XYZ file of C-alpha atoms in Angstrom:
249
model
C 194.274 115.338 -7.584
C 193.991 114.496 -11.286
C 190.598 114.675 -12.942
C 190.323 112.831 -16.233
C 186.822 113.903 -17.352
C 186.371 115.565 -20.721
C 184.528 118.829 -21.293
C 181.543 117.181 -22.955
C 180.888 115.222 -19.743
C 179.470 118.392 -18.172
C 176.895 120.836 -19.398
C 178.581 123.831 -17.786
C 180.527 125.106 -14.782
C 177.645 124.532 -12.367
C 177.352 120.951 -13.576
C 181.072 120.418 -12.916
C 180.844 121.975 -9.439
C 177.873 119.809 -8.565
C 179.812 116.739 -9.699
C 182.794 117.670 -7.521
C 180.562 118.156 -4.479
C 178.879 114.791 -4.991
C 182.201 113.038 -5.669
C 183.729 114.416 -2.459
C 180.462 113.810 -0.553
C 180.403 117.435 0.530
C 177.463 119.224 2.109
C 176.257 121.791 -0.414
C 175.534 124.244 2.418
C 179.122 123.980 3.748
C 181.374 123.892 0.695
C 185.125 123.460 1.459
C 185.908 126.226 -0.984
C 189.718 125.791 -0.981
C 189.642 122.094 -1.865
C 186.824 122.411 -4.399
C 188.463 125.408 -6.056
C 191.760 123.527 -6.442
C 190.005 120.550 -8.012
C 188.016 122.809 -10.305
C 191.175 124.610 -11.506
C 192.905 121.275 -12.133
C 190.040 120.290 -14.370
C 190.048 123.591 -16.267
C 193.782 123.236 -16.983
C 193.162 119.876 -18.662
C 190.326 121.133 -20.833
C 190.741 121.214 -24.577
C 190.698 124.828 -25.766
C 188.865 124.283 -29.016
C 185.490 125.656 -27.913
C 186.373 129.125 -26.636
C 182.808 129.995 -25.681
C 182.496 126.983 -23.367
C 185.986 127.536 -21.949
C 185.202 131.160 -21.151
C 182.187 130.109 -19.068
C 184.359 127.757 -17.023
C 186.993 130.481 -16.581
C 184.374 132.936 -15.262
C 183.350 130.385 -12.636
C 187.033 129.801 -11.814
C 187.428 133.532 -11.155
C 184.342 133.466 -8.961
C 185.705 130.584 -6.921
C 189.052 132.320 -6.486
C 187.270 135.454 -5.309
C 185.254 133.479 -2.763
C 188.415 131.635 -1.677
C 190.319 134.885 -1.114
C 187.470 136.417 0.894
C 187.201 133.356 3.122
C 190.974 133.360 3.775
C 190.910 136.957 4.974
C 190.870 137.363 8.762
C 187.411 138.041 10.135
C 186.823 141.429 11.713
C 185.387 141.510 15.183
C 182.103 143.372 14.778
C 178.587 142.993 16.108
C 177.239 142.627 12.589
C 176.857 139.143 11.171
C 178.991 138.822 8.045
C 177.367 137.251 5.037
C 178.873 133.939 3.940
C 180.768 134.550 0.645
C 179.523 131.151 -0.526
C 175.816 132.030 -0.102
C 175.157 133.202 -3.658
C 177.031 130.228 -5.144
C 175.064 127.807 -2.931
C 171.793 129.335 -4.127
C 172.808 128.963 -7.783
C 173.843 125.351 -7.214
C 170.537 124.525 -5.509
C 168.534 126.028 -8.367
C 170.628 124.190 -10.945
C 170.230 120.905 -9.068
C 166.464 121.367 -8.949
C 166.182 122.040 -12.693
C 168.509 119.149 -13.476
C 166.350 116.776 -11.414
C 163.245 118.033 -13.217
C 164.941 117.448 -16.580
C 165.762 113.850 -15.612
C 162.180 113.302 -14.477
C 160.765 114.608 -17.771
C 163.227 112.474 -19.737
C 162.189 109.351 -17.802
C 158.533 110.122 -18.511
C 159.285 110.609 -22.198
C 161.100 107.271 -22.386
C 158.241 105.621 -20.523
C 155.664 107.146 -22.876
C 157.503 105.735 -25.903
C 156.816 102.234 -24.596
C 153.067 102.811 -24.329
C 150.747 101.986 -27.210
C 147.249 103.447 -27.393
C 144.498 101.552 -29.083
C 142.314 103.555 -31.419
C 138.670 103.762 -30.445
C 136.492 101.198 -32.180
C 133.023 102.239 -31.051
C 130.008 101.618 -33.274
C 128.403 104.811 -34.589
C 125.240 104.001 -32.646
C 127.221 104.052 -29.399
C 129.451 107.025 -30.287
C 126.528 109.289 -31.110
C 124.256 108.010 -28.367
C 122.532 110.700 -26.330
C 120.991 109.953 -22.994
C 117.198 110.345 -23.073
C 115.871 113.557 -21.582
C 114.090 113.093 -18.279
C 111.055 115.329 -18.711
C 110.019 114.813 -15.109
C 113.375 116.242 -13.963
C 113.053 119.203 -16.314
C 109.661 120.224 -14.985
C 110.761 119.378 -11.397
C 107.859 120.223 -9.056
C 105.640 121.438 -11.898
C 103.234 119.172 -13.743
C 101.670 118.914 -17.176
C 98.314 119.324 -15.454
C 99.330 122.838 -14.381
C 100.445 123.689 -17.925
C 97.234 122.235 -19.325
C 95.226 124.307 -16.851
C 96.938 127.508 -18.030
C 96.424 126.473 -21.660
C 92.699 125.882 -21.090
C 92.322 129.227 -19.332
C 93.951 131.010 -22.287
C 91.715 129.190 -24.748
C 88.636 130.025 -22.684
C 89.643 133.670 -22.475
C 90.164 133.772 -26.230
C 86.730 132.212 -26.795
C 85.079 134.830 -24.580
C 86.536 137.635 -26.712
C 84.874 136.347 -29.902
C 81.673 138.133 -30.922
C 79.141 135.270 -31.320
C 77.234 137.189 -34.043
C 80.058 138.684 -36.106
C 81.999 135.455 -35.970
C 79.372 133.885 -38.264
C 80.037 136.382 -41.034
C 82.966 136.596 -43.399
C 84.979 134.043 -45.289
C 86.450 131.031 -43.539
C 90.141 130.643 -44.388
C 92.308 127.629 -43.634
C 95.244 128.592 -41.436
C 98.441 126.691 -42.157
C 100.437 126.330 -38.939
C 103.110 123.655 -38.423
C 104.666 122.493 -35.199
C 108.130 122.710 -36.799
C 107.663 126.408 -37.603
C 106.416 127.113 -34.094
C 109.398 125.288 -32.586
C 111.700 127.658 -34.477
C 109.542 130.608 -33.383
C 109.643 129.628 -29.698
C 113.401 128.960 -29.824
C 114.070 132.405 -31.328
C 111.763 133.986 -28.762
C 113.584 132.179 -25.933
C 116.974 133.349 -27.247
C 115.823 136.966 -26.865
C 114.125 136.476 -23.493
C 116.104 134.838 -20.688
C 112.876 134.242 -18.750
C 109.350 134.578 -20.122
C 105.809 133.750 -19.104
C 104.233 130.592 -20.477
C 100.752 132.106 -20.223
C 101.753 135.396 -21.856
C 103.380 133.591 -24.781
C 100.134 131.738 -25.444
C 98.074 134.917 -25.108
C 100.242 136.638 -27.703
C 99.170 134.199 -30.409
C 96.734 135.555 -32.989
C 94.351 132.631 -33.239
C 93.137 129.502 -31.540
C 95.128 127.336 -33.946
C 98.275 129.399 -33.298
C 97.787 128.919 -29.548
C 97.317 125.143 -29.850
C 100.374 124.654 -32.061
C 102.523 126.921 -29.854
C 101.546 124.812 -26.848
C 102.564 121.641 -28.714
C 105.857 123.259 -29.756
C 106.662 124.141 -26.143
C 105.975 120.577 -25.028
C 108.255 119.261 -27.783
C 111.083 121.636 -26.789
C 110.764 120.512 -23.171
C 110.950 116.894 -24.304
C 114.059 117.722 -26.363
C 115.657 119.256 -23.290
C 115.939 122.734 -24.803
C 113.511 124.444 -22.409
C 113.159 124.237 -18.631
C 110.347 125.411 -16.385
C 110.152 127.274 -13.106
C 107.436 128.621 -10.832
C 107.925 131.200 -8.096
C 104.946 130.038 -6.044
C 102.256 127.374 -5.905
C 99.634 129.439 -7.731
C 102.033 131.639 -9.685
C 102.569 131.661 -13.426
C 104.934 129.173 -15.066
C 108.084 130.616 -16.612
C 110.155 129.144 -19.431
C 113.944 129.277 -19.715
C 116.165 128.218 -22.565
C 118.606 125.556 -21.400
C 122.234 126.617 -21.779
C 124.568 124.396 -23.813
C 127.045 124.156 -20.908
C 124.378 122.723 -18.619
């Protein structure tokens, strides 16, 4: 049978074999090796011998087919052992090649399809693009309440007042203490970065003055409102603990 295809019609020997199987409507698992080998050799004889590297690949496959053909023509020995089909390795290579070829066609179709798609650039106003959903303070404090925090704050302030000597407190020079909420916000944030979980009450007690305590309390409330701190409580009458909110959350 004459085959009039040129070399550049096939990407390699496996591509040619697959074409012959499909043309003859042959089951890939039951290759008529004699017929396919003859057709393959006819094609190789008609190939142009300009590209020696490509020709050599086709000749190697031709030798493989002839080897399989000769083994299948040999008389089978009567033994209890099941002889391996000489075509098995070739079938496996053809199946793998067919799978990769199908995947290549699929990717090419997707590429061609993507070239026909146009994407519109986003045209969102800056107000919408940089919009942040308001922080739900009630969700952040969960079952806790501002009343509980205020109760702890008042107890700390009362305890601090009890420690002041009523007589000595009237002596000395009165100095104005400059404390800003912004500075305390930075202080609490840095403290939270170094403490994964810390006591709300203890943080207030660590302040050096009444003004420091008041401003620290305001800073904590502001950080909760900003969504940077969350609260937890182990029990109904237990202390409140603060946690810095992770960026991934």
